[in-house]
Phi, psi and omega in degrees: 000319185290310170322288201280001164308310190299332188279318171317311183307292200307305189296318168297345162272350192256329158311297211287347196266333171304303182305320185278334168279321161282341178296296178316343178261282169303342190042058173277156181317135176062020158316338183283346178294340185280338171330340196242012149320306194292316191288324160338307207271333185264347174284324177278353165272328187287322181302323182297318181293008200203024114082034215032031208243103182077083159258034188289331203283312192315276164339337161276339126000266185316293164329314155293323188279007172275306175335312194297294178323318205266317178294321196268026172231352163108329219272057230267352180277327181283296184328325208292311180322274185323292191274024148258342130327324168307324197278326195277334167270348164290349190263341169274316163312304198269352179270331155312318184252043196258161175213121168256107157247144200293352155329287200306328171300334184272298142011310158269346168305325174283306158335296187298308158313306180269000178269323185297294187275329152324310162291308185312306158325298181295282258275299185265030157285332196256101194252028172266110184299328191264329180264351182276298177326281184284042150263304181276347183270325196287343204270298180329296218289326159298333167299308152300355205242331188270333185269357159325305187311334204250334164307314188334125169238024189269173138356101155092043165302307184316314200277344183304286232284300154359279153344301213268345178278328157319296217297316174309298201317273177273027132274008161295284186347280185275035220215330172274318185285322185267339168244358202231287164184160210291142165286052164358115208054037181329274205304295198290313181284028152279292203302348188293287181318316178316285179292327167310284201298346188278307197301334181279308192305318177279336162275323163327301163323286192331297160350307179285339172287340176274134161324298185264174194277016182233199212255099172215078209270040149263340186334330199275003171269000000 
């Protein structure tokens, strides 16, 4: 049972990440609304595994998938809006659980060093007064929220740290393709990197709520 709980978890994100991708392509009714399923669907199993107990990471979910909305309607200082909430509660989970050594500190200065030169690129592109403000405000908060990743000192660090790199990854992306010059495959390596990092964050959270000895981040089905 547990086994097919787990193939259940798994197939069901990938349906639904399926689905967004073709409802978006075909452009069927009311598709911008579906953007905001896969990650829905992983905020509401990690809150149920984790019995309302550490809900930041849920709440950092939930948030993305607001992001998501606001991103597949166009809407782009609310999307901005959403994942630097999203980033602050994922910074508040992991940082719950942080271990600081000066290694690791250094680690994030090189993150932060290449987040640093990364805006000077970007920065004087962003000729929108409002999208220039959130823009310099979003970049500090993912540069914490990826070196939090590297404090984790529980369990499944590699894949946290992962997670949060994925996550850069594809807001360079887009953030390079809208300020700088067009992205080849824009649209699939975002959405690859995107959905790949929320699914590892949620399932690793999930993780920690499971009981038994084998891998079962569906348990709460």
């Amino acid at each position: 049972m547990k086994s097919k709980a787990l193939i259940a978890y798994i197939c069901i994100f990938i349906a639904l990440v399926v689905f967004v991708i073709v409802a978006n392509m075909v452009k069927l009714p009311l598709y911008k609304y579906a953007m905001v399923l896969p990650v829905s669907f992983l905020a509401i199993v990690a809150f149920i595994a984790g019995r309302g107990m550490d809900v930041a990471l849920p709440i950092a979910l939930a948030f993305s998938a607001l992001g998501d909305f606001f991103g597949a309607h166009g809407i782009f200082i609310l999307q901005l809006a959403s994942f630097a909430v999203a980033h602050i509660a994922f910074i508040a989970y992991l940082l719950k659980h942080a271990w600081v050594r000066p290694k690791l500190l250094l680690c994030g200065l090189v993150i932060a060093v290449a987040a640093v030169l990364l805006g000077f690129k970007i920065m004087p592109n962003v000729t929108v007064s409002v999208e220039r403000v959130g823009v310099v405000a979003y970049i500090p908060i993912i540069t914490i929220m990826a070196w939090s990743s590297i404090l984790w000192r529980d369990r499944n660090k590699g894949w946290y740290i992962a997670a949060a790199l994925l996550f850069m990854a594809s807001d360079t992306i887009l953030a390079w393709h809208r300020y700088v010059s067009p992205v080849p495959y824009r649209s699939e390596l975002i959405l690859a990197t995107y959905y790949l990092a929320q699914f590892i964050f949620a399932t690793c959270y999930i993780y920690r709520f499971v009981k038994t000895k084998g891998f079962n981040p569906a348990y709460p089905f």
